[in-house]
Amino acid sequence: MERSYEKYFRQNRLPHLWCPGCGNGIAMKAIVKAIEMKGLDQNKTVIVSGIGCSSRASGYMDFDTVHTAHGRAIPFATGIKMANPELNVIVITGDGDCTAIGGNHFIHGCRRNVDLTVILFDNNIYGMTGGQASPMTPTGKKATTAPYGAVDHAFDACKLAEAAGATYVARSTAYHVQHLTDLIAKGMDNKGFSFIEAMVQCPTSFGRKNKMADPAAMMMWMRDNAVMKAAWDKLPEEKKTGDKFPIGVLYEASDIDYATAYDHVIDLAGGAGK
Ligand code: SF4
């Protein structure tokens, strides 16, 4: 049976290197399904990724792709978008790549409202490099660098994106795959910085250290703890505790995107550089 999304993959690069049960493939497929839903031109869509398990996705996807340095996907993507604003530029990053090494680039990409769709595959840990704690490892969860549990408080990357100036912020999970696909597609409609956190299970580096080595059980955890935004907003504060977290469109705003703002500057300067 022909699957319509297969044309978006480099078949000669498959099978992928992700561990059995990893959630990265689910998130990658959600992206190509969203691309298909929006009818984006394969020749005018660029995928940019950083470094880490998640960022290997760009190598499997049959678009113009750039696998950049650790934490640097957003600046590469910004350059691509500014050089040719007609392109659809999608960034794939991970929790370590985006919020640690690339944390500064992340907040400034949001602040500038660059017209990018950034999908953060959040597996709560550095998977590829050996299971170190990332800035999104929940407090108390174990990692190779936190054998007794992480002491630090984890970033809420969605709140960070909103506070820094992103104009579309959403979250879903590998369990809620159609919901995740729809949120990514909606992010592609926003002319500005769109940030989607895709929670993915990492049974190997996170799960095994935290008594959750069964990928199906990790997905059931997502099912049981995710709360749709509309229901979340009605919950009393004392019930927004423990592992519960909201999913859906968490924030939307309207603001001028960076390339358009820069065009105004070029006009003010008399068209130099156009
Ligand atoms: Fe996936 Fe974790 Fe394996 Fe990386 S280490 S491929 S995130 S399961």
mmCIF file of C-alpha atoms and ligand atoms in Angstrom:
data_model
loop_
_atom_site.group_PDB
_atom_site.id
_atom_site.type_symbol
_atom_site.label_atom_id
_atom_site.label_comp_id
_atom_site.label_asym_id
_atom_site.label_seq_id
_atom_site.Cartn_x
_atom_site.Cartn_y
_atom_site.Cartn_z
ATOM 1 C CA MET A 1 0.000 0.000 0.000
ATOM 2 C CA GLU A 2 1.467 3.364 -0.975
ATOM 3 C CA ARG A 3 1.649 5.778 1.900
ATOM 4 C CA SER A 4 1.357 9.370 0.753
ATOM 5 C CA TYR A 5 3.981 10.631 3.189
ATOM 6 C CA GLU A 6 6.718 8.259 1.992
ATOM 7 C CA LYS A 7 7.813 10.748 -0.639
ATOM 8 C CA TYR A 8 8.986 13.033 2.165
ATOM 9 C CA PHE A 9 11.605 10.547 3.329
ATOM 10 C CA ARG A 10 15.010 9.633 1.909
ATOM 11 C CA GLN A 11 14.385 5.932 1.607
ATOM 12 C CA ASN A 12 18.081 5.199 1.139
ATOM 13 C CA ARG A 13 18.806 6.661 4.586
ATOM 14 C CA LEU A 14 16.377 4.326 6.327
ATOM 15 C CA PRO A 15 16.079 2.471 8.638
ATOM 16 C CA HIS A 16 16.729 5.176 11.204
ATOM 17 C CA LEU A 17 19.117 4.797 14.130
ATOM 18 C CA TRP A 18 16.633 5.510 16.917
ATOM 19 C CA CYS A 19 16.143 2.872 19.621
ATOM 20 C CA PRO A 20 13.113 0.557 19.453
ATOM 21 C CA GLY A 21 10.186 2.318 21.133
ATOM 22 C CA CYS A 22 11.661 5.821 20.782
ATOM 23 C CA GLY A 23 9.125 8.607 20.271
ATOM 24 C CA ASN A 24 11.236 10.605 17.805
ATOM 25 C CA GLY A 25 9.844 8.794 14.766
ATOM 26 C CA ILE A 26 6.287 9.622 15.837
ATOM 27 C CA ALA A 27 7.129 13.325 16.069
ATOM 28 C CA MET A 28 8.992 13.234 12.738
ATOM 29 C CA LYS A 29 6.002 11.663 11.029
ATOM 30 C CA ALA A 30 3.699 14.269 12.620
ATOM 31 C CA ILE A 31 5.826 16.957 10.959
ATOM 32 C CA VAL A 32 5.598 15.431 7.483
ATOM 33 C CA LYS A 33 1.861 14.846 7.911
ATOM 34 C CA ALA A 34 1.503 18.526 8.850
ATOM 35 C CA ILE A 35 3.552 19.506 5.778
ATOM 36 C CA GLU A 36 1.240 17.384 3.658
ATOM 37 C CA MET A 37 -1.880 18.859 5.309
ATOM 38 C CA LYS A 38 -0.673 22.390 4.586
ATOM 39 C CA GLY A 39 0.381 21.466 1.026
ATOM 40 C CA LEU A 40 3.861 22.957 1.494
ATOM 41 C CA ASP A 41 6.065 22.759 -1.586
ATOM 42 C CA GLN A 42 8.774 20.148 -0.946
ATOM 43 C CA ASN A 43 11.214 22.280 -2.955
ATOM 44 C CA LYS A 44 10.506 25.399 -0.911
ATOM 45 C CA THR A 45 10.645 23.826 2.516
ATOM 46 C CA VAL A 46 13.869 23.671 4.508
ATOM 47 C CA ILE A 47 14.442 21.529 7.594
ATOM 48 C CA VAL A 48 17.153 22.719 9.972
ATOM 49 C CA SER A 49 18.267 20.729 13.013
ATOM 50 C CA GLY A 50 20.864 20.948 15.736
ATOM 51 C CA ILE A 51 22.582 17.999 17.413
ATOM 52 C CA GLY A 52 21.138 15.113 19.378
ATOM 53 C CA CYS A 53 18.815 12.159 18.851
ATOM 54 C CA SER A 54 15.953 14.389 17.679
ATOM 55 C CA SER A 55 18.134 16.331 15.297
ATOM 56 C CA ARG A 56 19.022 13.220 13.304
ATOM 57 C CA ALA A 57 15.523 13.566 11.792
ATOM 58 C CA SER A 58 16.697 16.079 9.192
ATOM 59 C CA GLY A 59 18.891 13.403 7.609
ATOM 60 C CA TYR A 60 15.886 11.184 6.903
ATOM 61 C CA MET A 61 13.633 13.897 5.472
ATOM 62 C CA ASP A 62 13.703 14.566 1.726
ATOM 63 C CA PHE A 63 13.818 18.355 1.689
ATOM 64 C CA ASP A 64 16.669 20.832 1.619
ATOM 65 C CA THR A 65 18.073 20.031 5.045
ATOM 66 C CA VAL A 66 20.825 21.411 7.253
ATOM 67 C CA HIS A 67 22.192 19.447 10.196
ATOM 68 C CA THR A 68 23.965 22.211 12.059
ATOM 69 C CA ALA A 69 26.190 22.590 15.114
ATOM 70 C CA HIS A 70 24.913 21.882 18.617
ATOM 71 C CA GLY A 71 22.398 24.518 19.715
ATOM 72 C CA ARG A 72 22.746 26.538 16.513
ATOM 73 C CA ALA A 73 19.717 25.450 14.477
ATOM 74 C CA ILE A 74 17.759 28.664 15.129
ATOM 75 C CA PRO A 75 20.499 31.062 13.957
ATOM 76 C CA PHE A 76 21.072 28.950 10.815
ATOM 77 C CA ALA A 77 17.318 28.951 10.203
ATOM 78 C CA THR A 78 17.118 32.704 10.800
ATOM 79 C CA GLY A 79 19.782 33.272 8.144
ATOM 80 C CA ILE A 80 17.957 31.050 5.654
ATOM 81 C CA LYS A 81 14.641 32.825 6.272
ATOM 82 C CA MET A 82 16.173 36.299 6.000
ATOM 83 C CA ALA A 83 17.974 35.391 2.772
ATOM 84 C CA ASN A 84 14.802 34.009 1.200
ATOM 85 C CA PRO A 85 11.575 34.801 3.092
ATOM 86 C CA GLU A 86 9.593 32.740 0.556
ATOM 87 C CA LEU A 87 10.920 29.517 2.053
ATOM 88 C CA ASN A 88 9.078 27.549 4.734
ATOM 89 C CA VAL A 89 11.709 27.031 7.389
ATOM 90 C CA ILE A 90 11.184 24.317 9.994
ATOM 91 C CA VAL A 91 13.534 23.700 12.917
ATOM 92 C CA ILE A 92 13.840 20.360 14.703
ATOM 93 C CA THR A 93 15.610 20.523 18.039
ATOM 94 C CA GLY A 94 15.789 18.728 21.376
ATOM 95 C CA ASP A 95 15.499 19.847 24.991
ATOM 96 C CA GLY A 96 19.272 20.009 25.486
ATOM 97 C CA ASP A 97 19.953 21.496 22.059
ATOM 98 C CA CYS A 98 17.266 24.183 22.373
ATOM 99 C CA THR A 99 17.258 25.149 26.037
ATOM 100 C CA ALA A 100 20.876 24.572 27.121
ATOM 101 C CA ILE A 101 23.494 24.984 24.393
ATOM 102 C CA GLY A 102 21.047 26.878 22.191
ATOM 103 C CA GLY A 103 19.126 28.622 24.963
ATOM 104 C CA ASN A 104 20.346 32.077 24.048
ATOM 105 C CA HIS A 105 19.506 31.571 20.359
ATOM 106 C CA PHE A 106 16.072 30.269 21.343
ATOM 107 C CA ILE A 107 15.054 33.321 23.374
ATOM 108 C CA HIS A 108 16.371 35.739 20.759
ATOM 109 C CA GLY A 109 14.602 33.890 17.934
ATOM 110 C CA CYS A 110 11.393 34.308 19.935
ATOM 111 C CA ARG A 111 12.164 37.956 20.709
ATOM 112 C CA ARG A 112 12.664 38.742 17.027
ATOM 113 C CA ASN A 113 9.543 36.808 16.032
ATOM 114 C CA VAL A 114 11.412 35.178 13.144
ATOM 115 C CA ASP A 115 8.943 33.360 10.898
ATOM 116 C CA LEU A 116 10.035 29.818 11.780
ATOM 117 C CA THR A 117 8.218 26.700 12.923
ATOM 118 C CA VAL A 118 10.314 25.232 15.725
ATOM 119 C CA ILE A 119 9.468 21.754 16.991
ATOM 120 C CA LEU A 120 11.242 20.734 20.182
ATOM 121 C CA PHE A 121 11.333 16.965 20.713
ATOM 122 C CA ASP A 122 11.275 16.871 24.509
ATOM 123 C CA ASN A 123 12.598 13.572 25.848
ATOM 124 C CA ASN A 124 13.648 15.146 29.178
ATOM 125 C CA ILE A 125 17.305 14.141 28.820
ATOM 126 C CA TYR A 126 20.411 14.137 26.633
ATOM 127 C CA GLY A 127 19.786 10.810 24.908
ATOM 128 C CA MET A 128 22.574 10.582 22.351
ATOM 129 C CA THR A 129 25.432 11.784 24.508
ATOM 130 C CA GLY A 130 24.872 9.420 27.413
ATOM 131 C CA GLY A 131 21.813 10.339 29.461
ATOM 132 C CA GLN A 132 22.953 13.544 31.142
ATOM 133 C CA ALA A 133 20.325 15.777 32.752
ATOM 134 C CA SER A 134 19.055 18.553 30.491
ATOM 135 C CA PRO A 135 17.359 21.818 31.511
ATOM 136 C CA MET A 136 14.045 19.990 30.965
ATOM 137 C CA THR A 137 14.781 16.987 33.167
ATOM 138 C CA PRO A 138 12.102 17.173 35.873
ATOM 139 C CA THR A 139 13.348 17.829 39.398
ATOM 140 C CA GLY A 140 14.021 14.544 41.170
ATOM 141 C CA LYS A 141 14.353 12.462 37.979
ATOM 142 C CA LYS A 142 17.562 10.523 37.516
ATOM 143 C CA ALA A 143 20.230 10.971 34.857
ATOM 144 C CA THR A 144 23.870 9.944 34.530
ATOM 145 C CA THR A 145 24.821 13.381 35.876
ATOM 146 C CA ALA A 146 22.101 13.218 38.551
ATOM 147 C CA PRO A 147 22.242 9.660 39.955
ATOM 148 C CA TYR A 148 20.227 10.689 43.039
ATOM 149 C CA GLY A 149 17.766 12.827 41.053
ATOM 150 C CA ALA A 150 18.037 16.236 39.422
ATOM 151 C CA VAL A 151 18.255 19.091 41.889
ATOM 152 C CA ASP A 152 17.605 21.879 39.382
ATOM 153 C CA HIS A 153 14.140 23.110 38.477
ATOM 154 C CA ALA A 154 13.182 22.250 34.894
ATOM 155 C CA PHE A 155 12.402 24.875 32.283
ATOM 156 C CA ASP A 156 8.850 25.101 31.040
ATOM 157 C CA ALA A 157 9.950 25.764 27.452
ATOM 158 C CA CYS A 158 6.463 26.891 26.424
ATOM 159 C CA LYS A 159 6.355 29.572 29.116
ATOM 160 C CA LEU A 160 9.882 30.558 28.170
ATOM 161 C CA ALA A 161 8.896 30.941 24.497
ATOM 162 C CA GLU A 162 5.829 32.993 25.398
ATOM 163 C CA ALA A 163 7.757 35.272 27.738
ATOM 164 C CA ALA A 164 10.501 35.769 25.145
ATOM 165 C CA GLY A 165 8.083 36.880 22.403
ATOM 166 C CA ALA A 166 7.019 33.841 20.346
ATOM 167 C CA THR A 167 3.635 34.422 18.716
ATOM 168 C CA TYR A 168 2.427 30.809 18.673
ATOM 169 C CA VAL A 169 3.142 28.356 21.478
ATOM 170 C CA ALA A 170 1.723 24.841 21.728
ATOM 171 C CA ARG A 171 2.419 21.469 23.321
ATOM 172 C CA SER A 172 1.365 17.923 22.626
ATOM 173 C CA THR A 173 2.759 14.422 22.988
ATOM 174 C CA ALA A 174 3.713 11.353 20.995
ATOM 175 C CA TYR A 175 0.613 9.670 22.423
ATOM 176 C CA HIS A 176 -1.717 12.393 21.064
ATOM 177 C CA VAL A 177 -0.287 12.050 17.569
ATOM 178 C CA GLN A 178 -3.124 13.576 15.530
ATOM 179 C CA HIS A 179 -3.380 16.437 18.024
ATOM 180 C CA LEU A 180 0.367 16.983 17.689
ATOM 181 C CA THR A 181 0.096 16.962 13.880
ATOM 182 C CA ASP A 182 -2.724 19.527 13.955
ATOM 183 C CA LEU A 183 -0.778 21.807 16.312
ATOM 184 C CA ILE A 184 2.297 21.696 14.069
ATOM 185 C CA ALA A 185 0.126 22.471 11.019
ATOM 186 C CA LYS A 186 -1.444 25.414 12.850
ATOM 187 C CA GLY A 187 2.023 26.661 13.743
ATOM 188 C CA MET A 188 2.917 26.643 10.042
ATOM 189 C CA ASP A 189 0.040 29.095 9.441
ATOM 190 C CA ASN A 190 1.497 31.652 11.858
ATOM 191 C CA LYS A 191 3.687 34.300 10.238
ATOM 192 C CA GLY A 192 6.097 34.579 13.131
ATOM 193 C CA PHE A 193 7.940 32.403 15.623
ATOM 194 C CA SER A 194 5.911 29.253 16.218
ATOM 195 C CA PHE A 195 7.068 26.943 18.967
ATOM 196 C CA ILE A 196 5.665 23.460 19.471
ATOM 197 C CA GLU A 197 6.883 21.205 22.272
ATOM 198 C CA ALA A 198 6.444 17.561 21.245
ATOM 199 C CA MET A 199 6.861 15.353 24.308
ATOM 200 C CA VAL A 200 8.469 12.088 23.216
ATOM 201 C CA GLN A 201 9.358 8.976 25.152
ATOM 202 C CA CYS A 202 13.005 7.993 25.543
ATOM 203 C CA PRO A 203 12.903 4.507 27.046
ATOM 204 C CA THR A 204 16.668 4.045 26.771
ATOM 205 C CA SER A 205 18.293 7.046 28.411
ATOM 206 C CA PHE A 206 15.442 8.498 30.494
ATOM 207 C CA GLY A 207 13.105 5.576 31.029
ATOM 208 C CA ARG A 208 15.631 2.983 32.192
ATOM 209 C CA LYS A 209 16.955 5.341 34.877
ATOM 210 C CA ASN A 210 13.503 6.282 36.078
ATOM 211 C CA LYS A 211 11.692 2.922 36.253
ATOM 212 C CA MET A 212 9.877 3.635 32.969
ATOM 213 C CA ALA A 213 11.774 1.475 30.482
ATOM 214 C CA ASP A 214 8.603 0.299 28.734
ATOM 215 C CA PRO A 215 7.818 2.722 25.884
ATOM 216 C CA ALA A 216 4.118 1.821 25.973
ATOM 217 C CA ALA A 217 4.011 2.645 29.699
ATOM 218 C CA MET A 218 5.693 5.978 28.975
ATOM 219 C CA MET A 219 2.995 6.773 26.442
ATOM 220 C CA MET A 220 0.295 5.774 28.920
ATOM 221 C CA TRP A 221 1.886 8.241 31.345
ATOM 222 C CA MET A 222 1.449 10.951 28.695
ATOM 223 C CA ARG A 223 -2.155 9.907 28.170
ATOM 224 C CA ASP A 224 -2.890 9.981 31.893
ATOM 225 C CA ASN A 225 -1.192 13.266 32.739
ATOM 226 C CA ALA A 226 -1.835 15.515 29.737
ATOM 227 C CA VAL A 227 -4.821 17.805 30.175
ATOM 228 C CA MET A 228 -6.388 19.635 27.249
ATOM 229 C CA LYS A 229 -5.940 23.409 27.586
ATOM 230 C CA ALA A 230 -9.661 24.160 27.893
ATOM 231 C CA ALA A 231 -10.001 21.696 30.777
ATOM 232 C CA TRP A 232 -6.714 22.867 32.305
ATOM 233 C CA ASP A 233 -7.971 26.453 32.468
ATOM 234 C CA LYS A 234 -10.974 25.307 34.510
ATOM 235 C CA LEU A 235 -8.902 23.288 36.987
ATOM 236 C CA PRO A 236 -8.473 24.845 40.431
ATOM 237 C CA GLU A 237 -4.825 25.721 41.124
ATOM 238 C CA GLU A 238 -4.505 23.020 43.797
ATOM 239 C CA LYS A 239 -5.250 20.368 41.151
ATOM 240 C CA LYS A 240 -2.526 21.581 38.748
ATOM 241 C CA THR A 241 0.023 19.564 40.675
ATOM 242 C CA GLY A 242 2.132 16.441 40.413
ATOM 243 C CA ASP A 243 2.816 15.266 36.892
ATOM 244 C CA LYS A 244 -0.173 16.984 35.241
ATOM 245 C CA PHE A 245 0.564 19.360 32.373
ATOM 246 C CA PRO A 246 -1.501 21.244 29.766
ATOM 247 C CA ILE A 247 -1.517 20.445 26.051
ATOM 248 C CA GLY A 248 -2.970 22.403 23.155
ATOM 249 C CA VAL A 249 -2.427 25.944 21.923
ATOM 250 C CA LEU A 250 -1.042 27.645 25.021
ATOM 251 C CA TYR A 251 -0.478 31.123 23.631
ATOM 252 C CA GLU A 252 -1.154 33.116 20.460
ATOM 253 C CA ALA A 253 -0.418 36.723 19.609
ATOM 254 C CA SER A 254 -0.166 38.902 16.555
ATOM 255 C CA ASP A 255 3.035 40.812 15.822
ATOM 256 C CA ILE A 256 5.182 41.760 12.862
ATOM 257 C CA ASP A 257 7.678 39.072 11.851
ATOM 258 C CA TYR A 258 11.377 39.791 11.629
ATOM 259 C CA ALA A 259 11.822 39.660 7.833
ATOM 260 C CA THR A 260 8.897 42.073 7.296
ATOM 261 C CA ALA A 261 10.241 44.402 9.974
ATOM 262 C CA TYR A 262 13.634 44.296 8.305
ATOM 263 C CA ASP A 263 12.061 45.133 4.929
ATOM 264 C CA HIS A 264 10.730 48.328 6.501
ATOM 265 C CA VAL A 265 14.251 49.219 7.578
ATOM 266 C CA ILE A 266 15.523 48.597 4.043
ATOM 267 C CA ASP A 267 12.788 50.879 2.684
ATOM 268 C CA LEU A 268 13.746 53.577 5.192
ATOM 269 C CA ALA A 269 17.318 53.249 4.027
ATOM 270 C CA GLY A 270 16.229 53.887 0.424
ATOM 271 C CA GLY A 271 16.061 50.322 -0.797
ATOM 272 C CA ALA A 272 19.716 49.515 -0.284
ATOM 273 C CA GLY A 273 20.283 45.791 -0.318
ATOM 274 C CA LYS A 274 17.028 44.911 -2.093
HETATM 275 FE FE1 SF4 B 1 15.296 7.769 21.332
HETATM 276 FE FE2 SF4 B 1 16.297 7.929 23.787
HETATM 277 FE FE3 SF4 B 1 17.253 6.096 22.081
HETATM 278 FE FE4 SF4 B 1 17.748 8.709 21.733
HETATM 279 S S1 SF4 B 1 18.462 7.431 23.430
HETATM 280 S S2 SF4 B 1 17.129 7.254 20.133
HETATM 281 S S3 SF4 B 1 15.824 9.667 22.418
HETATM 282 S S4 SF4 B 1 15.168 6.178 22.926
#
